[in-house]
Short mmCIF file of C-alpha atoms in Angstrom, two decimals:
data_model
loop_
_atom_site.label_atom_id
_atom_site.label_comp_id
_atom_site.label_asym_id
_atom_site.label_seq_id
_atom_site.Cartn_x
_atom_site.Cartn_y
_atom_site.Cartn_z
CA MET A 1 20.78 4.76 8.93
CA THR A 2 21.79 8.25 7.86
CA GLY A 3 19.48 10.94 6.56
CA ASP A 4 21.28 10.78 3.18
CA HIS A 5 20.18 7.16 2.72
CA GLN A 6 16.61 8.03 3.53
CA THR A 7 16.46 11.08 1.30
CA LEU A 8 18.09 9.48 -1.75
CA ALA A 9 16.17 6.21 -1.50
CA LEU A 10 12.88 8.05 -1.07
CA LEU A 11 13.70 10.31 -4.05
CA LEU A 12 14.45 7.31 -6.28
CA PHE A 13 11.39 5.48 -5.03
CA SER A 14 9.24 8.57 -5.64
CA ALA A 15 10.62 8.81 -9.19
CA PHE A 16 9.58 5.20 -9.89
CA VAL A 17 6.13 5.80 -8.44
CA ALA A 18 5.76 8.97 -10.53
CA VAL A 19 6.75 7.15 -13.75
CA THR A 20 4.44 4.19 -13.10
CA LEU A 21 1.53 6.43 -12.12
CA GLY A 22 2.18 8.33 -15.36
CA ILE A 23 1.96 5.07 -17.33
CA THR A 24 -1.25 4.16 -15.51
CA THR A 25 -2.81 7.57 -16.16
CA TRP A 26 -1.85 7.48 -19.84
CA VAL A 27 -3.30 3.99 -20.29
CA SER A 28 -6.51 4.92 -18.44
CA ARG A 29 -7.13 7.72 -20.97
CA HIS A 30 -6.82 5.29 -23.88
CA ARG A 31 -8.79 2.39 -22.46
CA HIS A 32 -11.92 1.06 -24.12
CA GLY A 33 -13.59 -0.31 -20.99
CA SER A 34 -13.90 -3.83 -22.41
CA ALA A 35 -13.22 -6.96 -20.34
CA GLU A 36 -10.55 -8.05 -22.83
CA GLU A 37 -8.75 -4.72 -22.45
CA PHE A 38 -8.92 -4.76 -18.63
CA TYR A 39 -8.03 -8.45 -18.07
CA ALA A 40 -5.69 -9.16 -21.02
CA GLY A 41 -4.43 -5.77 -22.27
CA GLY A 42 -6.16 -6.33 -25.60
CA ARG A 43 -3.81 -9.33 -26.27
CA LEU A 44 -1.42 -6.93 -27.99
CA PHE A 45 1.93 -7.71 -26.32
CA SER A 46 4.82 -9.34 -28.17
CA PRO A 47 6.53 -12.49 -26.80
CA MET A 48 9.57 -10.47 -25.71
CA GLU A 49 7.45 -7.84 -23.92
CA ASN A 50 5.37 -10.53 -22.25
CA GLY A 51 8.51 -12.50 -21.35
CA PHE A 52 9.90 -9.47 -19.53
CA ALA A 53 6.49 -8.92 -17.87
CA ILE A 54 6.30 -12.57 -16.73
CA ALA A 55 9.83 -12.28 -15.34
CA GLY A 56 8.79 -9.06 -13.61
CA ASP A 57 5.75 -10.79 -12.12
CA TYR A 58 7.77 -13.77 -10.93
CA MET A 59 10.91 -12.06 -9.57
CA SER A 60 9.22 -10.73 -6.47
CA ALA A 61 10.38 -9.37 -3.12
CA ALA A 62 10.58 -13.00 -2.02
CA SER A 63 13.26 -13.60 -4.62
CA PHE A 64 15.25 -10.39 -4.28
CA LEU A 65 15.08 -10.01 -0.49
CA GLY A 66 13.95 -13.35 0.96
CA ILE A 67 16.06 -15.93 -0.90
CA SER A 68 19.29 -13.99 -0.51
CA GLY A 69 18.51 -13.61 3.20
CA LEU A 70 17.88 -17.33 3.65
CA ILE A 71 21.14 -18.20 1.87
CA ALA A 72 23.00 -15.67 4.04
CA LEU A 73 21.57 -17.30 7.19
CA PHE A 74 21.43 -21.00 6.23
CA GLY A 75 23.85 -21.42 3.32
CA TYR A 76 23.18 -24.45 1.14
CA ASP A 77 19.64 -25.04 2.45
CA GLY A 78 18.62 -21.52 1.46
CA MET A 79 19.51 -22.34 -2.17
CA LEU A 80 16.53 -24.72 -2.36
CA TYR A 81 14.33 -21.70 -3.07
CA SER A 82 16.50 -20.55 -6.00
CA VAL A 83 16.56 -24.03 -7.52
CA GLY A 84 12.85 -24.69 -6.88
CA PHE A 85 11.64 -21.43 -8.37
CA LEU A 86 13.76 -21.97 -11.49
CA VAL A 87 12.92 -25.66 -12.09
CA ALA A 88 9.22 -24.79 -11.72
CA TRP A 89 9.37 -22.96 -15.06
CA LEU A 90 10.07 -26.22 -16.89
CA VAL A 91 6.74 -27.53 -15.58
CA VAL A 92 5.03 -24.35 -16.83
CA LEU A 93 6.69 -24.55 -20.26
CA PHE A 94 6.04 -28.22 -20.97
CA LEU A 95 2.66 -28.74 -19.29
CA VAL A 96 0.55 -25.61 -19.15
CA ALA A 97 1.67 -22.45 -21.01
CA GLU A 98 0.46 -23.20 -24.53
CA LEU A 99 -2.50 -25.35 -23.48
CA VAL A 100 -3.83 -22.74 -21.04
CA ARG A 101 -3.53 -19.99 -23.67
CA ASN A 102 -5.56 -22.05 -26.14
CA CYS A 103 -8.30 -23.14 -23.73
CA GLY A 104 -9.09 -20.03 -21.68
CA ARG A 105 -9.94 -16.37 -22.01
CA PHE A 106 -8.91 -14.61 -18.79
CA THR A 107 -8.64 -16.93 -15.75
CA LEU A 108 -7.83 -20.48 -14.58
CA ALA A 109 -11.56 -21.21 -14.22
CA ASP A 110 -12.06 -20.63 -17.97
CA VAL A 111 -9.90 -23.68 -18.72
CA VAL A 112 -11.68 -25.96 -16.25
CA ALA A 113 -15.23 -24.74 -16.99
CA ALA A 114 -14.83 -25.38 -20.73
CA ARG A 115 -16.06 -28.97 -20.32
CA MET A 116 -17.88 -28.89 -16.92
CA SER A 117 -20.95 -27.35 -15.31
CA GLU A 118 -19.78 -23.76 -15.13
CA ARG A 119 -21.27 -22.44 -11.89
CA PRO A 120 -19.81 -24.80 -9.22
CA VAL A 121 -16.46 -25.04 -11.02
CA ARG A 122 -16.06 -21.27 -11.38
CA ILE A 123 -16.98 -20.66 -7.72
CA ALA A 124 -14.43 -23.27 -6.55
CA ALA A 125 -11.62 -22.14 -8.86
CA GLY A 126 -12.33 -18.46 -8.18
CA THR A 127 -12.21 -19.00 -4.41
CA SER A 128 -8.92 -20.86 -4.68
CA SER A 129 -7.37 -18.21 -6.96
CA VAL A 130 -8.27 -15.38 -4.59
CA THR A 131 -6.89 -17.31 -1.59
CA VAL A 132 -3.54 -18.00 -3.30
CA SER A 133 -3.30 -14.39 -4.48
CA VAL A 134 -3.92 -12.96 -1.01
CA LEU A 135 -1.26 -15.24 0.52
CA TYR A 136 1.21 -14.11 -2.14
CA LEU A 137 0.32 -10.46 -1.54
CA VAL A 138 1.05 -10.81 2.19
CA ALA A 139 4.66 -11.78 1.37
CA GLN A 140 5.11 -8.63 -0.72
CA MET A 141 3.65 -6.45 2.05
CA VAL A 142 6.04 -7.96 4.59
CA GLY A 143 8.94 -7.25 2.24
CA ALA A 144 7.86 -3.60 1.97
CA GLY A 145 7.65 -3.25 5.75
CA SER A 146 11.11 -4.79 6.30
CA LEU A 147 12.68 -2.48 3.75
CA VAL A 148 11.25 0.67 5.26
CA ALA A 149 12.18 -0.43 8.78
CA LEU A 150 15.80 -0.66 7.58
CA LEU A 151 15.56 2.66 5.74
CA LEU A 152 14.28 4.47 8.83
CA GLY A 153 16.64 2.78 11.26
CA GLY A 154 14.47 -0.18 12.22
CA THR A 155 12.92 1.62 15.16
CA SER A 156 9.50 2.63 13.95
CA GLU A 157 6.74 0.00 13.77
CA ALA A 158 4.38 2.78 12.77
CA ALA A 159 6.56 3.46 9.70
CA GLN A 160 6.32 -0.22 8.72
CA SER A 161 2.56 -0.13 9.10
CA TRP A 162 2.14 3.04 7.06
CA THR A 163 4.39 1.60 4.33
CA VAL A 164 2.25 -1.51 4.04
CA ILE A 165 -0.85 0.68 3.83
CA GLY A 166 0.80 2.93 1.21
CA VAL A 167 1.84 -0.02 -0.99
CA GLY A 168 -1.69 -1.39 -0.75
CA ALA A 169 -3.19 1.94 -1.81
CA LEU A 170 -0.83 2.25 -4.79
CA MET A 171 -1.58 -1.26 -6.03
CA VAL A 172 -5.33 -0.52 -5.96
CA ILE A 173 -4.72 2.63 -8.04
CA TYR A 174 -2.62 0.77 -10.61
CA VAL A 175 -5.19 -1.98 -11.08
CA SER A 176 -8.42 0.00 -10.93
CA LEU A 177 -7.21 2.71 -13.33
CA GLY A 178 -4.88 0.92 -15.73
CA GLY A 179 -5.88 -2.75 -15.85
CA MET A 180 -3.60 -5.30 -17.51
CA ARG A 181 -1.96 -2.96 -20.01
CA ALA A 182 -0.63 -0.55 -17.36
CA THR A 183 0.30 -3.43 -15.06
CA THR A 184 2.29 -5.12 -17.85
CA TRP A 185 4.32 -1.99 -18.66
CA ILE A 186 5.01 -1.49 -14.94
CA GLN A 187 6.28 -5.09 -14.82
CA ILE A 188 8.56 -4.53 -17.82
CA VAL A 189 10.09 -1.36 -16.32
CA LYS A 190 10.55 -3.12 -12.99
CA ALA A 191 12.14 -6.22 -14.58
CA VAL A 192 14.75 -4.10 -16.35
CA LEU A 193 15.53 -2.19 -13.13
CA LEU A 194 15.73 -5.35 -11.02
CA LEU A 195 17.94 -7.25 -13.45
CA GLY A 196 20.21 -4.21 -13.82
CA GLY A 197 20.56 -3.80 -10.05
CA THR A 198 21.16 -7.51 -9.50
CA VAL A 199 23.84 -7.69 -12.21
CA ALA A 200 25.63 -4.66 -10.71
CA LEU A 201 25.65 -6.15 -7.18
CA THR A 202 26.76 -9.57 -8.44
CA VAL A 203 29.68 -8.05 -10.35
CA LEU A 204 30.72 -6.02 -7.28
CA VAL A 205 30.64 -9.13 -5.05
CA LEU A 206 32.77 -11.11 -7.51
CA VAL A 207 35.20 -8.20 -7.93
CA ARG A 208 35.58 -8.05 -4.12
CA PHE A 209 36.81 -11.68 -4.25
CA HIS A 210 38.78 -11.19 -7.51
CA GLY A 211 36.40 -13.50 -9.39
CA ASP A 212 37.25 -16.45 -7.10
CA PHE A 213 33.90 -18.04 -6.26
CA ASP A 214 35.58 -20.71 -4.10
CA GLN A 215 37.08 -17.99 -1.91
CA LEU A 216 33.65 -16.36 -1.63
CA LEU A 217 32.12 -19.64 -0.38
CA LEU A 218 34.95 -20.34 2.05
CA THR A 219 34.75 -16.84 3.52
CA ALA A 220 30.97 -17.16 3.88
CA ALA A 221 31.39 -20.50 5.66
CA GLU A 222 34.03 -19.06 7.97
CA ARG A 223 31.92 -16.03 8.95
CA SER A 224 28.77 -18.10 9.40
CA GLY A 225 30.05 -19.78 12.56
CA HIS A 226 29.08 -23.20 11.15
CA GLY A 227 32.25 -23.91 9.15
CA ARG A 228 31.98 -26.26 6.18
CA SER A 229 28.50 -27.41 7.27
CA PHE A 230 27.27 -24.00 6.00
CA LEU A 231 28.01 -25.28 2.48
CA ALA A 232 26.37 -28.68 2.99
CA PRO A 233 22.70 -29.75 3.26
CA GLY A 234 21.13 -29.94 6.69
CA LEU A 235 21.63 -26.62 8.46
CA LYS A 236 17.94 -25.72 8.26
CA TYR A 237 16.28 -28.89 6.97
CA GLY A 238 18.50 -31.74 8.18
CA GLY A 239 18.26 -31.76 11.96
CA ASP A 240 15.71 -34.57 12.20
CA TRP A 241 13.15 -36.42 10.08
CA THR A 242 10.58 -33.66 10.54
CA ALA A 243 13.00 -31.14 9.04
CA ARG A 244 13.79 -33.50 6.16
CA PHE A 245 10.11 -33.99 5.37
CA ASP A 246 9.72 -30.21 5.51
CA PHE A 247 12.49 -29.99 2.91
CA ILE A 248 10.66 -32.39 0.58
CA SER A 249 7.36 -30.59 1.20
CA LEU A 250 8.84 -27.21 0.33
CA GLY A 251 10.54 -28.59 -2.79
CA LEU A 252 7.26 -30.05 -4.07
CA ALA A 253 5.43 -26.79 -3.40
CA LEU A 254 8.00 -24.64 -5.21
CA VAL A 255 8.34 -26.89 -8.27
CA LEU A 256 4.62 -27.58 -8.73
CA GLY A 257 3.12 -24.34 -7.40
CA THR A 258 4.15 -21.97 -10.21
CA ALA A 259 1.88 -23.73 -12.72
CA GLY A 260 -1.09 -22.98 -10.44
CA LEU A 261 -0.39 -19.30 -9.69
CA PRO A 262 -3.31 -17.19 -11.02
CA HIS A 263 -1.23 -14.10 -11.81
CA ILE A 264 1.25 -16.19 -13.85
CA LEU A 265 -1.49 -18.06 -15.76
CA SER A 266 -3.25 -14.79 -16.62
CA ARG A 267 -0.06 -13.56 -18.34
CA PHE A 268 -0.51 -16.13 -21.12
CA TYR A 269 -3.71 -14.39 -22.25
CA THR A 270 -1.96 -11.08 -23.01
CA VAL A 271 -0.35 -12.38 -26.24
CA PRO A 272 -2.20 -13.00 -29.51
CA THR A 273 -1.40 -16.71 -30.04
CA ALA A 274 -0.35 -19.89 -28.24
CA ARG A 275 2.98 -19.82 -30.09
CA ALA A 276 3.58 -16.36 -28.69
CA ALA A 277 2.71 -17.67 -25.19
CA ARG A 278 5.32 -20.43 -25.55
CA ARG A 279 7.95 -17.98 -26.80
CA SER A 280 7.09 -15.69 -23.86
CA VAL A 281 7.97 -18.51 -21.46
CA VAL A 282 11.27 -19.14 -23.27
CA TRP A 283 12.16 -15.44 -22.87
CA SER A 284 11.16 -15.49 -19.21
CA ILE A 285 13.16 -18.67 -18.47
CA GLY A 286 16.32 -16.99 -19.74
CA LEU A 287 15.73 -13.87 -17.66
CA ILE A 288 14.58 -15.71 -14.54
CA GLY A 289 17.36 -18.32 -14.78
CA GLY A 290 20.04 -15.65 -14.85
CA PHE A 291 18.41 -13.82 -11.96
CA TYR A 292 18.19 -16.85 -9.65
CA LEU A 293 21.80 -17.80 -10.33
CA MET A 294 22.75 -14.28 -9.24
CA THR A 295 20.72 -14.54 -6.00
CA ILE A 296 23.05 -17.39 -4.98
CA VAL A 297 26.05 -15.06 -5.36
CA LEU A 298 24.24 -12.30 -3.45
CA GLY A 299 23.23 -14.64 -0.61
CA PHE A 300 26.72 -16.04 -0.06
CA GLY A 301 28.11 -12.54 -0.65
CA ALA A 302 25.97 -11.19 2.20
CA ALA A 303 27.18 -14.01 4.46
CA ALA A 304 30.84 -13.36 3.56
CA ILE A 305 30.83 -9.55 3.54
CA VAL A 306 28.09 -8.50 5.98
CA GLY A 307 27.98 -11.63 8.13
CA PRO A 308 24.93 -13.64 9.27
CA GLU A 309 24.91 -12.01 12.71
CA ALA A 310 24.64 -8.49 11.26
CA VAL A 311 21.92 -9.67 8.87
CA ARG A 312 19.99 -11.32 11.69
CA GLY A 313 20.48 -8.27 13.89
CA SER A 314 18.89 -6.03 11.27
CA ASN A 315 15.99 -8.41 10.52
CA ALA A 316 15.58 -11.77 12.22
CA ALA A 317 14.16 -13.36 9.06
CA GLY A 318 17.03 -12.12 6.85
CA ASN A 319 14.89 -9.90 4.61
CA THR A 320 17.41 -7.03 4.65
CA ALA A 321 20.55 -8.96 3.60
CA VAL A 322 20.74 -7.45 0.08
CA PRO A 323 20.36 -3.77 1.11
CA LEU A 324 23.02 -4.29 3.82
CA LEU A 325 25.28 -5.94 1.24
CA ALA A 326 24.81 -2.96 -1.11
CA LEU A 327 25.72 -0.57 1.71
CA ASP A 328 28.97 -2.43 2.40
CA LEU A 329 29.89 -2.88 -1.28
CA GLY A 330 29.50 0.85 -1.87
CA GLY A 331 32.00 1.70 0.86
CA GLY A 332 30.08 1.54 4.14
CA ALA A 333 27.39 3.47 5.98
CA ASP A 334 29.15 6.83 5.97
CA SER A 335 30.38 6.78 2.37
CA THR A 336 28.78 8.43 -0.65
CA GLY A 337 29.09 5.20 -2.65
CA GLY A 338 27.40 3.19 0.08
CA THR A 339 24.59 5.73 0.36
CA VAL A 340 23.98 5.75 -3.40
CA LEU A 341 24.11 1.96 -3.83
CA PHE A 342 21.91 1.35 -0.80
CA ALA A 343 19.38 3.89 -2.07
CA ILE A 344 19.31 2.32 -5.55
CA VAL A 345 18.79 -1.19 -4.13
CA ALA A 346 16.06 0.02 -1.76
CA ALA A 347 14.29 1.82 -4.63
CA VAL A 348 14.56 -1.26 -6.90
CA ALA A 349 13.14 -3.45 -4.11
CA PHE A 350 10.24 -1.00 -3.66
CA ALA A 351 9.65 -1.07 -7.42
CA THR A 352 9.67 -4.87 -7.30
CA ILE A 353 7.08 -4.97 -4.55
CA LEU A 354 4.77 -2.43 -6.19
CA ALA A 355 4.88 -4.13 -9.59
CA VAL A 356 4.26 -7.63 -8.23
CA VAL A 357 1.36 -6.59 -6.00
CA ALA A 358 -0.26 -4.87 -8.98
CA GLY A 359 -0.08 -8.09 -11.03
CA ILE A 360 -1.40 -10.29 -8.23
CA THR A 361 -4.22 -7.87 -7.37
CA LEU A 362 -5.32 -7.76 -11.01
CA ALA A 363 -5.42 -11.56 -11.24
CA SER A 364 -7.38 -11.94 -8.01
CA SER A 365 -9.86 -9.15 -8.82
CA ALA A 366 -10.38 -10.80 -12.24
CA SER A 367 -11.23 -14.06 -10.44
CA VAL A 368 -13.72 -12.28 -8.20
CA ALA A 369 -15.48 -10.54 -11.10
CA HIS A 370 -15.14 -13.03 -13.97
CA ASP A 371 -15.64 -16.21 -11.92
CA LEU A 372 -17.40 -15.53 -8.60
CA TYR A 373 -19.58 -12.53 -9.48
CA ALA A 374 -20.48 -13.81 -12.94
CA SER A 375 -21.37 -17.26 -11.52
CA LEU A 376 -23.43 -16.03 -8.57
CA ARG A 377 -25.58 -13.79 -10.78
CA ARG A 378 -28.55 -15.51 -12.34
CA ARG A 379 -28.08 -13.65 -15.58
CA ARG A 380 -24.78 -13.34 -17.38
CA ALA A 381 -22.99 -10.17 -16.32
CA LYS A 382 -22.30 -7.53 -18.95
CA PRO A 383 -18.57 -7.00 -19.61
CA ARG A 384 -18.66 -3.38 -18.41
CA SER A 385 -20.37 -4.26 -15.10
CA GLU A 386 -17.92 -7.15 -14.66
CA VAL A 387 -14.98 -4.76 -15.06
CA ALA A 388 -16.57 -2.36 -12.51
CA VAL A 389 -16.85 -5.27 -10.04
CA ALA A 390 -13.18 -6.15 -10.69
CA ARG A 391 -12.13 -2.60 -9.82
CA THR A 392 -14.17 -2.71 -6.60
CA ALA A 393 -12.75 -6.16 -5.77
CA ALA A 394 -9.22 -4.75 -6.08
CA VAL A 395 -10.00 -2.42 -3.15
CA GLY A 396 -11.36 -5.23 -0.97
CA ILE A 397 -8.42 -7.54 -1.72
CA GLY A 398 -6.02 -4.69 -0.98
CA VAL A 399 -7.58 -4.15 2.45
CA ILE A 400 -7.33 -7.87 3.33
CA ALA A 401 -3.70 -8.07 2.15
CA ILE A 402 -2.77 -4.98 4.17
CA ALA A 403 -4.30 -6.43 7.36
CA LEU A 404 -2.54 -9.80 6.95
CA GLY A 405 0.73 -8.08 5.97
CA LEU A 406 0.70 -6.14 9.24
CA LEU A 407 0.15 -9.39 11.15
CA ALA A 408 2.92 -11.40 9.46
CA ARG A 409 5.62 -8.73 9.26
CA ASP A 410 8.25 -10.74 11.21
CA LEU A 411 8.28 -13.76 8.85
CA ASN A 412 10.69 -14.31 5.94
CA VAL A 413 9.12 -13.27 2.64
CA ALA A 414 10.47 -16.27 0.69
CA PHE A 415 9.02 -18.59 3.34
CA LEU A 416 5.61 -16.87 3.05
CA VAL A 417 5.67 -17.30 -0.73
CA GLY A 418 6.42 -21.00 -0.16
CA LEU A 419 3.06 -21.26 1.63
CA ALA A 420 1.27 -19.56 -1.30
CA PHE A 421 2.96 -21.99 -3.71
CA ALA A 422 1.85 -24.96 -1.57
CA VAL A 423 -1.80 -23.84 -1.72
CA ALA A 424 -1.54 -23.22 -5.51
CA ALA A 425 -0.01 -26.67 -6.07
CA SER A 426 -2.65 -28.33 -3.84
CA ALA A 427 -5.81 -26.63 -5.15
CA ASN A 428 -5.14 -25.28 -8.66
CA LEU A 429 -2.63 -27.63 -10.28
CA PRO A 430 -4.60 -30.92 -9.85
CA VAL A 431 -7.80 -29.52 -11.37
CA LEU A 432 -5.85 -27.91 -14.20
CA LEU A 433 -3.97 -31.08 -15.15
CA TYR A 434 -7.04 -33.32 -14.82
CA SER A 435 -9.07 -30.94 -17.00
CA LEU A 436 -6.44 -30.88 -19.72
CA PHE A 437 -5.44 -34.55 -19.76
CA TRP A 438 -8.15 -36.81 -18.20
CA ARG A 439 -10.94 -37.75 -20.59
CA GLY A 440 -13.29 -38.99 -17.84
CA PHE A 441 -12.95 -35.99 -15.49
CA THR A 442 -16.31 -34.67 -14.19
CA THR A 443 -17.72 -31.58 -12.49
CA ARG A 444 -17.76 -33.25 -9.07
CA GLY A 445 -14.14 -34.28 -9.55
CA ALA A 446 -13.20 -30.69 -10.41
CA VAL A 447 -14.94 -29.21 -7.36
CA TRP A 448 -13.60 -31.89 -5.00
CA SER A 449 -10.12 -31.47 -6.42
CA VAL A 450 -10.06 -27.74 -5.67
CA TYR A 451 -11.56 -27.92 -2.17
CA GLY A 452 -9.75 -31.22 -1.41
CA GLY A 453 -6.45 -29.42 -1.83
CA LEU A 454 -7.38 -25.93 -0.63
CA ILE A 455 -9.04 -26.77 2.69
CA PRO A 456 -6.36 -29.24 3.95
CA ALA A 457 -3.56 -26.85 2.89
CA LEU A 458 -5.06 -23.93 4.83
CA ALA A 459 -6.00 -26.13 7.82
CA LEU A 460 -2.49 -27.62 8.04
CA VAL A 461 -0.91 -24.15 7.93
CA LEU A 462 -3.18 -23.03 10.79
CA LEU A 463 -2.16 -26.10 12.83
CA SER A 464 1.56 -25.79 11.97
CA PRO A 465 4.49 -24.11 13.78
CA VAL A 466 3.97 -21.11 11.46
CA VAL A 467 0.93 -19.95 13.44
CA SER A 468 1.55 -21.12 17.01
CA GLY A 469 3.73 -23.17 19.33
CA SER A 470 7.17 -21.58 18.83
CA PRO A 471 8.88 -18.21 19.45
CA GLU A 472 8.96 -17.52 15.66
CA SER A 473 5.21 -18.15 15.20
CA LEU A 474 2.59 -15.55 14.34
CA PHE A 475 1.06 -16.12 17.80
CA PRO A 476 3.97 -17.25 20.02
CA GLY A 477 1.92 -17.00 23.22
CA VAL A 478 -0.49 -19.83 22.32
CA ASP A 479 -0.03 -23.41 21.19
CA PHE A 480 -2.46 -25.25 18.93
CA GLN A 481 0.28 -26.80 16.80
CA TYR A 482 -0.71 -30.35 15.81
CA PHE A 483 0.97 -30.58 12.39
CA PRO A 484 4.80 -30.68 12.62
CA LEU A 485 5.73 -29.39 9.13
CA GLN A 486 5.97 -25.71 8.28
CA ASN A 487 4.93 -26.29 4.65
CA PRO A 488 1.80 -28.42 4.02
CA GLY A 489 2.65 -29.42 0.42
CA LEU A 490 3.77 -32.99 1.15
CA VAL A 491 0.29 -33.83 2.47
CA SER A 492 -2.06 -31.36 0.76
CA ILE A 493 -0.79 -31.75 -2.85
CA PRO A 494 -1.48 -35.53 -3.00
CA LEU A 495 -4.84 -34.90 -1.27
CA GLY A 496 -5.84 -32.51 -4.08
CA PHE A 497 -5.10 -35.16 -6.72
CA VAL A 498 -6.79 -37.95 -4.71
CA ALA A 499 -9.90 -35.82 -4.07
CA GLY A 500 -10.23 -35.10 -7.81
CA TRP A 501 -9.96 -38.79 -8.65
CA LEU A 502 -12.40 -39.81 -5.88
CA GLY A 503 -14.96 -37.16 -6.89
CA THR A 504 -14.84 -38.35 -10.48
CA VAL A 505 -15.15 -42.10 -9.84
CA THR A 506 -18.05 -41.61 -7.38
CA SER A 507 -19.91 -39.19 -9.66
CA ALA A 508 -23.09 -40.26 -11.46
CA GLU A 509 -22.32 -37.72 -14.18
CA VAL A 510 -20.97 -39.11 -17.44
CA ALA A 511 -18.07 -37.09 -18.80
CA ASP A 512 -18.92 -35.28 -22.04
CA GLU A 513 -16.72 -36.99 -24.64
CA ALA A 514 -17.49 -34.37 -27.29
CA LYS A 515 -16.45 -31.48 -25.05
CA HIS A 516 -13.26 -33.26 -24.06
CA ALA A 517 -12.41 -33.91 -27.70
CA GLU A 518 -13.07 -30.25 -28.50
CA THR A 519 -10.88 -29.12 -25.57
CA GLU A 520 -8.12 -31.52 -26.57
CA VAL A 521 -8.04 -30.34 -30.19
CA ARG A 522 -8.24 -26.71 -29.14
CA SER A 523 -5.49 -27.03 -26.51
CA LEU A 524 -3.09 -28.79 -28.89
CA THR A 525 -3.77 -26.87 -32.10
CA GLY A 526 -5.16 -23.50 -31.02
CA ALA A 527 -8.20 -23.93 -33.27
CA GLY A 528 -11.01 -21.71 -31.95
CA ALA A 529 -8.83 -20.07 -29.31
CA VAL A 530 -9.78 -16.51 -28.37
#
């Protein structure tokens, strides 16, 4: 990679960092220090602004870098991620968006604790939310490391490490100084940049093939070395029954996991009403839908123009397919156009990573302060002390994410996000749906539901090929692989639902009919919502 690429990309990246730090500084001077301001931005955002912010939160490095890379390497099977991420928004729109906005204040635990014994439920839901957030953060850190490795020629592991550390430090600054308001504006700026960059690349790919999408697919299949099978199911997930079950497991995780992601749920509290929350989701579906359709073009475009071997040679997991595609579309490595386009794409990807990690860190630090800290204290925490704890928690979560990001830097970022979605769908979604729709649900059922999904999901990942037993594992030199699937969702998601049911039917506690009726009316009408 030439010095021009490095200089221009770093200049553009520095400009984005300067603008976002300016936003954060400006917001920090106008903050009131209240919990509502820090966690929900004062609930002052319009549906359109929040729709862009949700899209910015959701369109992560996994989407921009990881999905396109998987499509470039595996063709049709890589598209599962695009389809799964998009279909998941229908679950959010119809099942949770409006109801969650009406029932809670800041976090997932607020919804569940409304009709249960608060302390055990908040501790369980808070633990699960932090776990999911850290797993999601690791994917973003890996994306940052891959990008910088490409920018600096792929030779310096130290550069990757320092990048991960730098991204972690910036996300702590964004969250601790600016809270939700600064994070939301960073997301909006990033969403506009990402959509603009993706549209430009998609148009250039289609122009290269004179608008003939069939020719694009045929060229991709020809260069892949797999022929027409590149365009058919089975290249990654069809080899045997284990691979097919992995396919089903991943699909379940992607479709059901979004509704349990803490940083997505917290977005619904930044608008003034439930109607505004629903309209936010409609805005975000339009933006996200267009984006994921374009990732399909970019993935097959990378396969047709760059070639899977070149993509794999740059990064074994495929995380650098889009920057390499931009380089080629601009005219090649030694051209001015290639240098400029590569630099813009690299800067947009950096912006994507920074914005998403800020949103996830805010959601997880809110869970630590509002759920765990407030529950473990004997007396109710004051809002100002709770906010101080949230800022401190952001630092601790950043350190953990940095350490895990350094460990997992050779894995595909979209694959890593699939694991986070599986844990969210196993631990958070069952307790959320039971709390909203099951009249007889009890405190024991809520606690068992969270841990009954969370613990098996994490245990199965540890015992899967992801961690040991194969050359692509985190620890290839050891083998304690006892679970054959790479994604635990097929087993852990049903376990979460079964554990919630079992905990409820074996509980001596009688469900509070009055509280359920109050929650039901509030969730459906918005009466009494904060």
